Amino acid sequence: MAKKKNEWLDWIKALLIAGLLAVIVRMFFFAPIVVDGPSMQPTLHDGDHMIVNKINYSIGDPDRFDIVVFHATAKKDYIKRVIGVPGDHVEVKDDSLYINGEKVEEPYIDSSKGMMGDNRTYTFDFKLEELPGGYEVIPENHVLVLGDNRGNSTDSRLLGLISYDQIVGEVQLLYWPLDRFRLIR
């Protein structure tokens, strides 16, 4: 009888430890997230399930073109692509991205831009100075984010710059649906 009781206690301890480890991993290291809406198409689709790495930005800063999850409001997280990093001046002119005055290619939206008809614009012109906050360059500890689906995305053009404190982490793995399983880079 005592042996059976010890066996049950061992199982309970193991389950509690496993549960505690799962909570710690989810809170501090990795978290699942589901895309809600079309703002990151064609890269990510509504309903895609992904893993967010929360560790990267505790040891480094976001890089240009990372896909990040951030707290847009107290109740809503958004998924967008980092376009501008501290010290950058960003503008879009004639449907082309310019960072610090140099034209930058955006291969992740080429297929969508190619489907646009003549005289149609994929990304409307804007300058960093025209966005909320009126910055001339992106200040320290902030990024400018845009959705890949520029015509249907609430991003820095409306929200302003995103502070590092708002960033949850970097999207690194798309795991569902299985036919789209891949590392995000």
mmCIF file of C-alpha atoms in Angstrom:
data_model
loop_
_atom_site.group_PDB
_atom_site.id
_atom_site.type_symbol
_atom_site.label_atom_id
_atom_site.label_comp_id
_atom_site.label_asym_id
_atom_site.label_seq_id
_atom_site.Cartn_x
_atom_site.Cartn_y
_atom_site.Cartn_z
ATOM 1 C CA MET A 1 0.000 0.000 0.000
ATOM 2 C CA ALA A 2 2.820 2.421 0.879
ATOM 3 C CA LYS A 3 4.559 1.591 -2.399
ATOM 4 C CA LYS A 4 1.390 2.410 -4.373
ATOM 5 C CA LYS A 5 0.978 5.715 -2.492
ATOM 6 C CA ASN A 6 4.601 6.704 -3.269
ATOM 7 C CA GLU A 7 4.035 5.826 -6.912
ATOM 8 C CA TRP A 8 1.027 8.180 -7.061
ATOM 9 C CA LEU A 9 3.005 10.953 -5.378
ATOM 10 C CA ASP A 10 5.818 10.487 -7.898
ATOM 11 C CA TRP A 11 3.329 10.803 -10.771
ATOM 12 C CA ILE A 12 1.746 13.908 -9.264
ATOM 13 C CA LYS A 13 5.187 15.496 -8.747
ATOM 14 C CA ALA A 14 6.187 14.684 -12.323
ATOM 15 C CA LEU A 15 2.971 16.192 -13.718
ATOM 16 C CA LEU A 16 3.342 19.330 -11.594
ATOM 17 C CA ILE A 17 6.954 19.786 -12.700
ATOM 18 C CA ALA A 18 5.992 19.233 -16.362
ATOM 19 C CA GLY A 19 3.153 21.751 -16.039
ATOM 20 C CA LEU A 20 5.423 24.295 -14.374
ATOM 21 C CA LEU A 21 8.059 23.874 -17.089
ATOM 22 C CA ALA A 22 5.401 24.307 -19.805
ATOM 23 C CA VAL A 23 4.210 27.551 -18.191
ATOM 24 C CA ILE A 24 7.784 28.876 -17.885
ATOM 25 C CA VAL A 25 8.615 28.010 -21.511
ATOM 26 C CA ARG A 26 5.414 29.668 -22.747
ATOM 27 C CA MET A 27 5.862 32.814 -20.642
ATOM 28 C CA PHE A 28 9.540 33.422 -21.282
ATOM 29 C CA PHE A 29 10.750 31.528 -24.354
ATOM 30 C CA PHE A 30 8.192 30.529 -27.004
ATOM 31 C CA ALA A 31 4.477 31.057 -27.582
ATOM 32 C CA PRO A 32 1.979 29.901 -30.182
ATOM 33 C CA ILE A 33 0.042 32.531 -32.124
ATOM 34 C CA VAL A 34 -2.598 32.448 -34.847
ATOM 35 C CA VAL A 35 -2.769 34.985 -37.684
ATOM 36 C CA ASP A 36 -6.023 36.929 -37.535
ATOM 37 C CA GLY A 37 -6.762 38.667 -40.823
ATOM 38 C CA PRO A 38 -5.178 39.263 -44.235
ATOM 39 C CA SER A 39 -2.655 42.001 -43.364
ATOM 40 C CA MET A 40 0.437 39.819 -43.899
ATOM 41 C CA GLN A 41 -0.592 38.152 -47.165
ATOM 42 C CA PRO A 42 1.016 36.745 -49.266
ATOM 43 C CA THR A 43 3.604 35.739 -46.606
ATOM 44 C CA LEU A 44 1.160 34.684 -43.881
ATOM 45 C CA HIS A 45 -2.497 33.782 -44.239
ATOM 46 C CA ASP A 46 -5.497 34.190 -41.962
ATOM 47 C CA GLY A 47 -5.561 31.182 -39.619
ATOM 48 C CA ASP A 48 -1.866 30.260 -39.953
ATOM 49 C CA HIS A 49 -0.466 28.906 -36.680
ATOM 50 C CA MET A 50 3.050 29.966 -35.733
ATOM 51 C CA ILE A 51 5.615 29.894 -32.947
ATOM 52 C CA VAL A 52 6.944 33.206 -31.639
ATOM 53 C CA ASN A 53 10.476 33.278 -30.232
ATOM 54 C CA LYS A 54 10.491 35.569 -27.194
ATOM 55 C CA ILE A 55 14.209 35.126 -26.467
ATOM 56 C CA ASN A 56 15.772 36.816 -29.528
ATOM 57 C CA TYR A 57 15.019 40.375 -28.535
ATOM 58 C CA SER A 58 16.086 39.958 -24.932
ATOM 59 C CA ILE A 59 19.632 39.353 -26.229
ATOM 60 C CA GLY A 60 19.511 41.467 -29.412
ATOM 61 C CA ASP A 61 17.477 44.016 -31.348
ATOM 62 C CA PRO A 62 14.985 43.481 -34.170
ATOM 63 C CA ASP A 63 16.491 43.416 -37.654
ATOM 64 C CA ARG A 64 15.016 44.898 -40.789
ATOM 65 C CA PHE A 65 12.504 42.509 -42.394
ATOM 66 C CA ASP A 66 11.975 40.384 -39.241
ATOM 67 C CA ILE A 67 8.334 39.448 -38.767
ATOM 68 C CA VAL A 68 7.350 40.413 -35.238
ATOM 69 C CA VAL A 69 4.390 40.160 -32.908
ATOM 70 C CA PHE A 70 3.713 43.251 -30.803
ATOM 71 C CA HIS A 71 1.104 44.621 -28.431
ATOM 72 C CA ALA A 72 -0.884 47.063 -30.574
ATOM 73 C CA THR A 73 -3.465 47.652 -27.827
ATOM 74 C CA ALA A 74 -4.000 46.312 -24.333
ATOM 75 C CA LYS A 75 -6.139 43.509 -25.778
ATOM 76 C CA LYS A 76 -4.755 42.937 -29.283
ATOM 77 C CA ASP A 77 -1.426 41.733 -30.668
ATOM 78 C CA TYR A 78 -0.484 42.380 -34.305
ATOM 79 C CA ILE A 79 1.914 40.607 -36.658
ATOM 80 C CA LYS A 80 3.902 42.853 -39.005
ATOM 81 C CA ARG A 81 7.262 43.137 -40.755
ATOM 82 C CA VAL A 82 10.003 45.425 -39.432
ATOM 83 C CA ILE A 83 10.868 47.889 -42.200
ATOM 84 C CA GLY A 84 12.775 50.607 -40.357
ATOM 85 C CA VAL A 85 15.173 50.349 -37.421
ATOM 86 C CA PRO A 86 16.703 53.071 -35.199
ATOM 87 C CA GLY A 87 18.517 55.748 -37.194
ATOM 88 C CA ASP A 88 16.612 55.040 -40.428
ATOM 89 C CA HIS A 89 14.604 57.453 -42.514
ATOM 90 C CA VAL A 90 11.863 55.560 -44.347
ATOM 91 C CA GLU A 91 9.695 56.610 -47.257
ATOM 92 C CA VAL A 92 7.705 55.011 -50.030
ATOM 93 C CA LYS A 93 7.662 56.867 -53.318
ATOM 94 C CA ASP A 94 6.161 55.645 -56.602
ATOM 95 C CA ASP A 95 5.495 52.217 -55.035
ATOM 96 C CA SER A 96 9.164 51.754 -54.053
ATOM 97 C CA LEU A 97 10.650 51.569 -50.551
ATOM 98 C CA TYR A 98 13.525 53.922 -49.746
ATOM 99 C CA ILE A 99 15.575 53.615 -46.588
ATOM 100 C CA ASN A 100 18.005 56.445 -45.924
ATOM 101 C CA GLY A 101 17.519 57.592 -49.519
ATOM 102 C CA GLU A 102 18.412 54.225 -51.094
ATOM 103 C CA LYS A 103 15.889 52.061 -52.911
ATOM 104 C CA VAL A 104 15.373 48.718 -51.154
ATOM 105 C CA GLU A 105 13.900 45.624 -52.796
ATOM 106 C CA GLU A 106 10.964 43.867 -51.135
ATOM 107 C CA PRO A 107 10.851 40.371 -52.663
ATOM 108 C CA TYR A 108 8.206 39.204 -50.165
ATOM 109 C CA ILE A 109 5.574 41.405 -51.878
ATOM 110 C CA ASP A 110 6.698 41.045 -55.516
ATOM 111 C CA SER A 111 3.992 38.501 -56.379
ATOM 112 C CA SER A 112 1.245 40.745 -54.990
ATOM 113 C CA LYS A 113 2.606 43.841 -56.683
ATOM 114 C CA GLY A 114 2.755 41.909 -59.956
ATOM 115 C CA MET A 115 -0.986 41.226 -59.789
ATOM 116 C CA MET A 116 -1.828 44.924 -59.568
ATOM 117 C CA GLY A 117 -3.325 46.378 -62.697
ATOM 118 C CA ASP A 118 -1.854 49.294 -64.620
ATOM 119 C CA ASN A 119 -1.952 52.621 -62.810
ATOM 120 C CA ARG A 120 -2.646 50.888 -59.471
ATOM 121 C CA THR A 121 -0.446 51.413 -56.442
ATOM 122 C CA TYR A 122 0.401 48.663 -53.964
ATOM 123 C CA THR A 123 1.857 50.984 -51.302
ATOM 124 C CA PHE A 124 0.743 54.581 -51.252
ATOM 125 C CA ASP A 125 3.463 57.208 -50.893
ATOM 126 C CA PHE A 126 4.439 58.298 -47.382
ATOM 127 C CA LYS A 127 7.407 59.712 -45.495
ATOM 128 C CA LEU A 128 8.404 59.004 -41.920
ATOM 129 C CA GLU A 129 7.730 62.654 -41.044
ATOM 130 C CA GLU A 130 4.079 62.242 -42.068
ATOM 131 C CA LEU A 131 3.415 59.333 -39.692
ATOM 132 C CA PRO A 132 2.129 59.780 -36.126
ATOM 133 C CA GLY A 133 4.922 61.322 -34.064
ATOM 134 C CA GLY A 134 6.428 63.275 -36.982
ATOM 135 C CA TYR A 135 9.944 61.852 -36.571
ATOM 136 C CA GLU A 136 12.769 62.691 -38.995
ATOM 137 C CA VAL A 137 14.555 59.410 -38.194
ATOM 138 C CA ILE A 138 13.480 56.406 -36.187
ATOM 139 C CA PRO A 139 14.595 56.956 -32.582
ATOM 140 C CA GLU A 140 16.436 54.428 -30.414
ATOM 141 C CA ASN A 141 14.400 51.457 -29.201
ATOM 142 C CA HIS A 142 11.711 51.868 -31.883
ATOM 143 C CA VAL A 143 10.891 50.256 -35.225
ATOM 144 C CA LEU A 144 8.631 51.049 -38.144
ATOM 145 C CA VAL A 145 6.430 48.099 -39.133
ATOM 146 C CA LEU A 146 4.292 47.444 -42.208
ATOM 147 C CA GLY A 147 2.019 44.606 -43.194
ATOM 148 C CA ASP A 148 2.897 42.793 -46.407
ATOM 149 C CA ASN A 149 -0.665 43.420 -47.634
ATOM 150 C CA ARG A 150 -0.201 47.182 -47.723
ATOM 151 C CA GLY A 151 -3.732 48.021 -48.813
ATOM 152 C CA ASN A 152 -5.268 46.130 -45.887
ATOM 153 C CA SER A 153 -2.974 46.586 -42.894
ATOM 154 C CA THR A 154 -3.118 48.605 -39.713
ATOM 155 C CA ASP A 155 0.563 49.306 -39.159
ATOM 156 C CA SER A 156 2.981 52.171 -38.408
ATOM 157 C CA ARG A 157 1.231 54.339 -40.985
ATOM 158 C CA LEU A 158 -1.684 54.532 -38.514
ATOM 159 C CA LEU A 159 -0.191 53.360 -35.204
ATOM 160 C CA GLY A 160 3.107 55.232 -35.366
ATOM 161 C CA LEU A 161 6.429 53.687 -34.436
ATOM 162 C CA ILE A 162 6.512 50.577 -32.246
ATOM 163 C CA SER A 163 8.713 50.620 -29.150
ATOM 164 C CA TYR A 164 10.852 47.619 -28.275
ATOM 165 C CA ASP A 165 8.786 47.301 -25.075
ATOM 166 C CA GLN A 166 5.705 46.503 -27.170
ATOM 167 C CA ILE A 167 7.399 43.665 -29.078
ATOM 168 C CA VAL A 168 6.494 40.160 -27.890
ATOM 169 C CA GLY A 169 8.943 38.347 -30.148
ATOM 170 C CA GLU A 170 9.918 37.190 -33.612
ATOM 171 C CA VAL A 171 7.825 34.787 -35.674
ATOM 172 C CA GLN A 172 10.090 31.877 -36.559
ATOM 173 C CA LEU A 173 8.030 28.804 -37.416
ATOM 174 C CA LEU A 174 4.802 28.312 -39.297
ATOM 175 C CA TYR A 175 3.504 24.889 -38.223
ATOM 176 C CA TRP A 176 -0.131 24.802 -39.371
ATOM 177 C CA PRO A 177 -1.519 24.099 -41.892
ATOM 178 C CA LEU A 178 0.994 21.335 -42.517
ATOM 179 C CA ASP A 179 1.275 22.030 -46.249
ATOM 180 C CA ARG A 180 2.692 25.483 -45.370
ATOM 181 C CA PHE A 181 5.046 24.221 -42.604
ATOM 182 C CA ARG A 182 8.317 26.202 -42.755
ATOM 183 C CA LEU A 183 10.805 28.362 -40.959
ATOM 184 C CA ILE A 184 10.052 32.056 -41.339
ATOM 185 C CA ARG A 185 12.973 34.170 -42.559
#
